[in-house]
PDB file of C-alpha atoms in Angstrom:
ATOM      1  CA  MET W   1     -12.180  -4.713  -8.914  1.00  0.00           C
ATOM      2  CA  ARG W   2     -13.078  -2.952  -6.205  1.00  0.00           C
ATOM      3  CA  ARG W   3     -10.797  -0.486  -6.539  1.00  0.00           C
ATOM      4  CA  LEU W   4     -11.535   0.309 -10.352  1.00  0.00           C
ATOM      5  CA  LEU W   5     -15.481   0.456  -8.897  1.00  0.00           C
ATOM      6  CA  LEU W   6     -14.598   2.909  -6.477  1.00  0.00           C
ATOM      7  CA  GLY W   7     -12.318   5.094  -8.699  1.00  0.00           C
ATOM      8  CA  ALA W   8     -15.379   5.126 -11.269  1.00  0.00           C
ATOM      9  CA  LEU W   9     -18.135   6.081  -8.577  1.00  0.00           C
ATOM     10  CA  ALA W  10     -15.125   8.782  -7.348  1.00  0.00           C
ATOM     11  CA  GLY W  11     -15.521  10.230 -11.223  1.00  0.00           C
ATOM     12  CA  ALA W  12     -19.156   9.993 -11.252  1.00  0.00           C
ATOM     13  CA  PHE W  13     -19.383  11.980  -8.207  1.00  0.00           C
ATOM     14  CA  ILE W  14     -17.011  14.510  -9.569  1.00  0.00           C
ATOM     15  CA  LEU W  15     -18.741  15.024 -12.919  1.00  0.00           C
ATOM     16  CA  SER W  16     -22.446  15.527 -11.267  1.00  0.00           C
ATOM     17  CA  GLY W  17     -20.588  18.276  -9.313  1.00  0.00           C
ATOM     18  CA  SER W  18     -20.967  16.524  -5.863  1.00  0.00           C
ATOM     19  CA  LEU W  19     -17.681  16.321  -4.732  1.00  0.00           C
ATOM     20  CA  ALA W  20     -17.394  14.371  -1.725  1.00  0.00           C
ATOM     21  CA  THR W  21     -15.394  14.363   1.466  1.00  0.00           C
ATOM     22  CA  ALA W  22     -13.443  10.600   0.462  1.00  0.00           C
ATOM     23  CA  GLN W  23     -10.119  10.058   1.213  1.00  0.00           C
ATOM     24  CA  ASP W  24      -9.528  13.912   2.791  1.00  0.00           C
ATOM     25  CA  GLY W  25      -9.971  13.252   6.540  1.00  0.00           C
ATOM     26  CA  GLY W  26     -13.585  14.617   6.856  1.00  0.00           C
ATOM     27  CA  ARG W  27     -12.747  18.098   5.375  1.00  0.00           C
ATOM     28  CA  HIS W  28     -14.623  19.279   2.219  1.00  0.00           C
ATOM     29  CA  ILE W  29     -12.162  20.257  -0.582  1.00  0.00           C
ATOM     30  CA  PRO W  30     -13.565  22.655  -3.259  1.00  0.00           C
ATOM     31  CA  PRO W  31     -13.271  21.570  -6.520  1.00  0.00           C
ATOM     32  CA  THR W  32     -10.572  24.392  -7.264  1.00  0.00           C
ATOM     33  CA  GLU W  33      -8.683  23.097  -4.450  1.00  0.00           C
ATOM     34  CA  GLN W  34      -6.343  19.850  -4.868  1.00  0.00           C
ATOM     35  CA  ALA W  35      -5.632  17.926  -1.529  1.00  0.00           C
ATOM     36  CA  PRO W  36      -1.622  17.204  -0.708  1.00  0.00           C
ATOM     37  CA  GLY W  37       0.216  14.722  -2.912  1.00  0.00           C
ATOM     38  CA  GLY W  38      -2.780  13.220  -5.187  1.00  0.00           C
ATOM     39  CA  THR W  39      -6.097  13.714  -6.972  1.00  0.00           C
ATOM     40  CA  GLY W  40      -8.218  12.241  -4.037  1.00  0.00           C
ATOM     41  CA  MET W  41      -8.944   9.323  -6.077  1.00  0.00           C
ATOM     42  CA  GLY W  42      -5.956   7.307  -5.553  1.00  0.00           C
ATOM     43  CA  GLY W  43      -3.582   9.446  -7.447  1.00  0.00           C
ATOM     44  CA  LEU W  44      -2.486   6.913  -9.673  1.00  0.00           C
ATOM     45  CA  ASP W  45      -4.500   8.230 -12.494  1.00  0.00           C
ATOM     46  CA  SER W  46      -2.496  11.345 -12.137  1.00  0.00           C
ATOM     47  CA  PRO W  47       1.420  10.539 -12.870  1.00  0.00           C
ATOM     48  CA  ASP W  48       2.007  14.442 -13.093  1.00  0.00           C
ATOM     49  CA  MET W  49       0.883  14.873  -9.708  1.00  0.00           C
ATOM     50  CA  THR W  50       4.118  15.007  -7.219  1.00  0.00           C
ATOM     51  CA  LEU W  51       4.535  13.895  -3.803  1.00  0.00           C
ATOM     52  CA  SER W  52       6.925  16.002  -0.994  1.00  0.00           C
ATOM     53  CA  ASP W  53       9.845  13.710   0.299  1.00  0.00           C
ATOM     54  CA  GLY W  54       7.457  13.958   3.525  1.00  0.00           C
ATOM     55  CA  GLU W  55       4.534  12.357   1.992  1.00  0.00           C
ATOM     56  CA  ILE W  56       6.593   9.560   0.370  1.00  0.00           C
ATOM     57  CA  VAL W  57       7.919   8.880   3.853  1.00  0.00           C
ATOM     58  CA  ALA W  58       4.397   8.718   4.985  1.00  0.00           C
ATOM     59  CA  THR W  59       3.387   6.510   2.389  1.00  0.00           C
ATOM     60  CA  VAL W  60       5.862   4.106   2.684  1.00  0.00           C
ATOM     61  CA  ALA W  61       5.476   4.121   6.398  1.00  0.00           C
ATOM     62  CA  ALA W  62       1.707   3.237   5.600  1.00  0.00           C
ATOM     63  CA  SER W  63       2.521   0.570   3.477  1.00  0.00           C
ATOM     64  CA  ASN W  64       4.859  -1.032   5.694  1.00  0.00           C
ATOM     65  CA  ARG W  65       2.606  -0.832   8.775  1.00  0.00           C
ATOM     66  CA  GLY W  66      -0.384  -2.468   6.579  1.00  0.00           C
ATOM     67  CA  GLU W  67       1.724  -5.408   5.598  1.00  0.00           C
ATOM     68  CA  VAL W  68       2.661  -5.792   8.940  1.00  0.00           C
ATOM     69  CA  THR W  69      -0.534  -5.707  10.365  1.00  0.00           C
ATOM     70  CA  LEU W  70      -2.458  -8.103   7.772  1.00  0.00           C
ATOM     71  CA  GLY W  71       0.568 -10.872   7.760  1.00  0.00           C
ATOM     72  CA  THR W  72       0.511 -10.552  11.828  1.00  0.00           C
ATOM     73  CA  PHE W  73      -3.053 -11.453  11.499  1.00  0.00           C
ATOM     74  CA  ALA W  74      -2.980 -13.672   8.937  1.00  0.00           C
ATOM     75  CA  GLN W  75      -0.292 -15.913  10.866  1.00  0.00           C
ATOM     76  CA  GLY W  76      -2.741 -16.942  13.069  1.00  0.00           C
ATOM     77  CA  ARG W  77      -5.334 -17.506  10.592  1.00  0.00           C
ATOM     78  CA  ALA W  78      -3.602 -19.262   7.701  1.00  0.00           C
ATOM     79  CA  SER W  79      -4.001 -22.961   6.947  1.00  0.00           C
ATOM     80  CA  SER W  80      -1.239 -23.531   4.922  1.00  0.00           C
ATOM     81  CA  ARG W  81       1.915 -23.643   6.382  1.00  0.00           C
ATOM     82  CA  ALA W  82       4.042 -22.207   3.224  1.00  0.00           C
ATOM     83  CA  LEU W  83       1.241 -19.186   3.968  1.00  0.00           C
ATOM     84  CA  ARG W  84       2.865 -19.045   7.495  1.00  0.00           C
ATOM     85  CA  ASP W  85       5.939 -19.374   6.483  1.00  0.00           C
ATOM     86  CA  LEU W  86       5.234 -16.170   3.953  1.00  0.00           C
ATOM     87  CA  THR W  87       3.748 -14.021   6.103  1.00  0.00           C
ATOM     88  CA  ARG W  88       6.506 -14.486   8.812  1.00  0.00           C
ATOM     89  CA  SER W  89       8.866 -13.671   6.068  1.00  0.00           C
ATOM     90  CA  MET W  90       6.951 -10.396   5.391  1.00  0.00           C
ATOM     91  CA  VAL W  91       6.301  -8.928   8.342  1.00  0.00           C
ATOM     92  CA  THR W  92      10.178  -9.472   9.216  1.00  0.00           C
ATOM     93  CA  ALA W  93      11.084  -7.540   6.050  1.00  0.00           C
ATOM     94  CA  HIS W  94       8.445  -4.894   6.283  1.00  0.00           C
ATOM     95  CA  THR W  95       9.149  -4.499   9.806  1.00  0.00           C
ATOM     96  CA  GLU W  96      12.791  -3.995   8.890  1.00  0.00           C
ATOM     97  CA  ALA W  97      12.409  -1.806   5.739  1.00  0.00           C
ATOM     98  CA  GLY W  98       9.976   0.763   7.973  1.00  0.00           C
ATOM     99  CA  THR W  99      13.122   0.767  10.686  1.00  0.00           C
ATOM    100  CA  ARG W 100      15.506   1.364   7.539  1.00  0.00           C
ATOM    101  CA  MET W 101      13.111   4.483   6.099  1.00  0.00           C
ATOM    102  CA  SER W 102      12.515   5.789   9.648  1.00  0.00           C
ATOM    103  CA  ALA W 103      16.336   5.969   9.695  1.00  0.00           C
ATOM    104  CA  LEU W 104      17.080   7.477   6.426  1.00  0.00           C
ATOM    105  CA  ALA W 105      14.148   9.826   6.873  1.00  0.00           C
ATOM    106  CA  GLN W 106      15.811  10.939  10.686  1.00  0.00           C
ATOM    107  CA  ARG W 107      19.111  11.333   8.694  1.00  0.00           C
ATOM    108  CA  LEU W 108      17.581  13.528   5.737  1.00  0.00           C
ATOM    109  CA  ASN W 109      15.427  15.549   8.585  1.00  0.00           C
ATOM    110  CA  LEU W 110      12.426  14.687   6.649  1.00  0.00           C
ATOM    111  CA  THR W 111       8.857  14.896   8.390  1.00  0.00           C
ATOM    112  CA  SER W 112       6.310  12.248   7.962  1.00  0.00           C
ATOM    113  CA  ILE W 113       3.310  14.558   6.078  1.00  0.00           C
ATOM    114  CA  GLU W 114       0.308  12.263   5.867  1.00  0.00           C
ATOM    115  CA  GLY W 115      -1.181  12.660   2.136  1.00  0.00           C
ATOM    116  CA  THR W 116      -3.481  11.276  -0.212  1.00  0.00           C
ATOM    117  CA  GLU W 117      -1.803   8.287  -0.577  1.00  0.00           C
ATOM    118  CA  SER W 118      -0.781   7.095   2.780  1.00  0.00           C
ATOM    119  CA  LEU W 119      -4.551   7.854   3.920  1.00  0.00           C
ATOM    120  CA  ARG W 120      -5.622   5.943   1.179  1.00  0.00           C
ATOM    121  CA  LEU W 121      -3.265   2.735   1.958  1.00  0.00           C
ATOM    122  CA  ASN W 122      -4.039   2.994   5.765  1.00  0.00           C
ATOM    123  CA  ALA W 123      -8.341   2.724   4.909  1.00  0.00           C
ATOM    124  CA  GLU W 124      -7.631  -0.353   2.247  1.00  0.00           C
ATOM    125  CA  ALA W 125      -5.434  -2.274   4.876  1.00  0.00           C
ATOM    126  CA  THR W 126      -8.143  -1.621   7.403  1.00  0.00           C
ATOM    127  CA  ALA W 127     -10.847  -2.663   4.548  1.00  0.00           C
ATOM    128  CA  THR W 128      -8.798  -5.774   3.698  1.00  0.00           C
ATOM    129  CA  ARG W 129      -8.797  -6.837   7.588  1.00  0.00           C
ATOM    130  CA  GLN W 130     -12.260  -6.405   7.937  1.00  0.00           C
ATOM    131  CA  GLN W 131     -13.328  -8.463   5.034  1.00  0.00           C
ATOM    132  CA  LEU W 132     -10.352 -11.207   5.862  1.00  0.00           C
ATOM    133  CA  THR W 133     -11.985 -11.466   9.979  1.00  0.00           C
ATOM    134  CA  ARG W 134     -15.033 -13.408   7.925  1.00  0.00           C
ATOM    135  CA  LEU W 135     -12.884 -16.175   6.223  1.00  0.00           C
ATOM    136  CA  ARG W 136     -11.570 -19.125   7.527  1.00  0.00           C
ATOM    137  CA  GLY W 137      -9.239 -22.029   6.174  1.00  0.00           C
ATOM    138  CA  GLY W 138      -8.566 -22.205   2.362  1.00  0.00           C
ATOM    139  CA  ALA W 139     -11.039 -19.440   1.896  1.00  0.00           C
ATOM    140  CA  PHE W 140      -8.843 -17.219   4.161  1.00  0.00           C
ATOM    141  CA  ASP W 141      -5.850 -18.298   2.580  1.00  0.00           C
ATOM    142  CA  ARG W 142      -6.741 -17.531  -1.225  1.00  0.00           C
ATOM    143  CA  ALA W 143      -8.323 -14.392  -0.090  1.00  0.00           C
ATOM    144  CA  PHE W 144      -4.857 -13.277   1.912  1.00  0.00           C
ATOM    145  CA  LEU W 145      -2.922 -14.377  -1.124  1.00  0.00           C
ATOM    146  CA  ASP W 146      -5.389 -12.151  -3.488  1.00  0.00           C
ATOM    147  CA  ALA W 147      -4.930  -9.399  -1.380  1.00  0.00           C
ATOM    148  CA  GLN W 148      -1.185  -9.281  -1.157  1.00  0.00           C
ATOM    149  CA  ILE W 149      -1.231  -9.876  -4.560  1.00  0.00           C
ATOM    150  CA  ALA W 150      -3.340  -6.807  -5.228  1.00  0.00           C
ATOM    151  CA  SER W 151      -1.421  -4.861  -2.979  1.00  0.00           C
ATOM    152  CA  HIS W 152       1.975  -5.298  -3.948  1.00  0.00           C
ATOM    153  CA  SER W 153       0.732  -4.807  -7.423  1.00  0.00           C
ATOM    154  CA  GLU W 154      -0.292  -1.817  -6.950  1.00  0.00           C
ATOM    155  CA  LEU W 155       2.855  -0.594  -4.508  1.00  0.00           C
ATOM    156  CA  LEU W 156       4.942  -1.266  -7.518  1.00  0.00           C
ATOM    157  CA  GLU W 157       2.933   0.755  -9.715  1.00  0.00           C
ATOM    158  CA  LEU W 158       3.111   3.656  -7.153  1.00  0.00           C
ATOM    159  CA  LEU W 159       6.819   3.171  -6.788  1.00  0.00           C
ATOM    160  CA  ASP W 160       7.612   3.541 -10.196  1.00  0.00           C
ATOM    161  CA  HIS W 161       5.030   5.927 -11.285  1.00  0.00           C
ATOM    162  CA  LYS W 162       4.840   8.315  -8.534  1.00  0.00           C
ATOM    163  CA  LEU W 163       6.886   7.736  -5.353  1.00  0.00           C
ATOM    164  CA  ILE W 164      10.444   7.330  -7.121  1.00  0.00           C
ATOM    165  CA  PRO W 165       9.875  10.049  -9.704  1.00  0.00           C
ATOM    166  CA  SER W 166       8.677  12.428  -6.918  1.00  0.00           C
ATOM    167  CA  ALA W 167      11.238  12.124  -4.906  1.00  0.00           C
ATOM    168  CA  HIS W 168      13.813  15.257  -4.234  1.00  0.00           C
ATOM    169  CA  ALA W 169      16.430  13.476  -1.971  1.00  0.00           C
ATOM    170  CA  ALA W 170      18.760  11.407  -3.635  1.00  0.00           C
ATOM    171  CA  ASP W 171      19.130   9.470  -0.994  1.00  0.00           C
ATOM    172  CA  LEU W 172      15.496   8.809  -0.379  1.00  0.00           C
ATOM    173  CA  ARG W 173      14.782   7.921  -4.462  1.00  0.00           C
ATOM    174  CA  ALA W 174      17.873   5.272  -4.178  1.00  0.00           C
ATOM    175  CA  ALA W 175      16.265   3.595  -0.932  1.00  0.00           C
ATOM    176  CA  LEU W 176      12.874   3.228  -2.830  1.00  0.00           C
ATOM    177  CA  GLN W 177      14.314   2.222  -5.750  1.00  0.00           C
ATOM    178  CA  SER W 178      17.257  -0.371  -4.440  1.00  0.00           C
ATOM    179  CA  ASP W 179      15.883  -1.303  -1.226  1.00  0.00           C
ATOM    180  CA  LEU W 180      11.786  -1.423  -1.205  1.00  0.00           C
ATOM    181  CA  ARG W 181      11.184  -1.689  -4.904  1.00  0.00           C
ATOM    182  CA  PRO W 182      12.836  -5.111  -5.202  1.00  0.00           C
ATOM    183  CA  MET W 183      11.240  -6.317  -1.916  1.00  0.00           C
ATOM    184  CA  VAL W 184       8.141  -5.623  -2.888  1.00  0.00           C
ATOM    185  CA  ALA W 185       8.569  -7.336  -6.561  1.00  0.00           C
ATOM    186  CA  GLU W 186      10.060 -10.354  -4.552  1.00  0.00           C
ATOM    187  CA  HIS W 187       7.348 -10.532  -2.308  1.00  0.00           C
ATOM    188  CA  LEU W 188       4.482 -10.286  -5.109  1.00  0.00           C
ATOM    189  CA  ALA W 189       6.401 -12.950  -7.090  1.00  0.00           C
ATOM    190  CA  HIS W 190       6.279 -15.245  -3.911  1.00  0.00           C
ATOM    191  CA  ALA W 191       2.659 -14.506  -3.240  1.00  0.00           C
ATOM    192  CA  ARG W 192       1.973 -15.258  -7.071  1.00  0.00           C
ATOM    193  CA  SER W 193       3.889 -18.252  -6.776  1.00  0.00           C
ATOM    194  CA  LEU W 194       1.935 -19.862  -4.048  1.00  0.00           C
ATOM    195  CA  ARG W 195      -1.397 -18.820  -4.939  1.00  0.00           C
ATOM    196  CA  ARG W 196      -1.076 -20.782  -8.012  1.00  0.00           C
ATOM    197  CA  ARG W 197      -0.850 -23.672  -5.784  1.00  0.00           C
ATOM    198  CA  LEU W 198      -3.469 -23.067  -3.376  1.00  0.00           C
TER     199      LEU W 198
END
């Protein structure tokens, strides 16, 4: 809901001619110029906008970092043992995925390039952590799972509609399809299943 509201507000600013500096690192981008890797409004609204392999590497790294950071944070706060178990497995899986992606990028001689998507994922992880710091007990568990369901759903959409179709290197595309996507789908299913019980 928050993402939809932010998208609508961003659209309103553009229509009114007040293009802001959101998600562009503080630089003003004139209306005729495109930020690297997307629309400046999350990128999912424009599937024709492709990312470079370097931007894909940065986006995947941002996603993995965010999940490790949030999962580690949740391990000390979760009141449910099942949630603590889930966060441990997610931290392990995303750490290992980050290591594999880093090794692949090095092997393919790809340089990580921060773009709209990676910056957005970094900002969302920070905002989610700030929101979760106010909660305890069952309220924390439910809010954390809701955030995980939203972020993993969004990442699946991003993989299917932007990251995989944009990948130029065949090995990168294969890693996104056969390594990252199944892991994200599994975490999403596990989070949804646990959320139904809490």
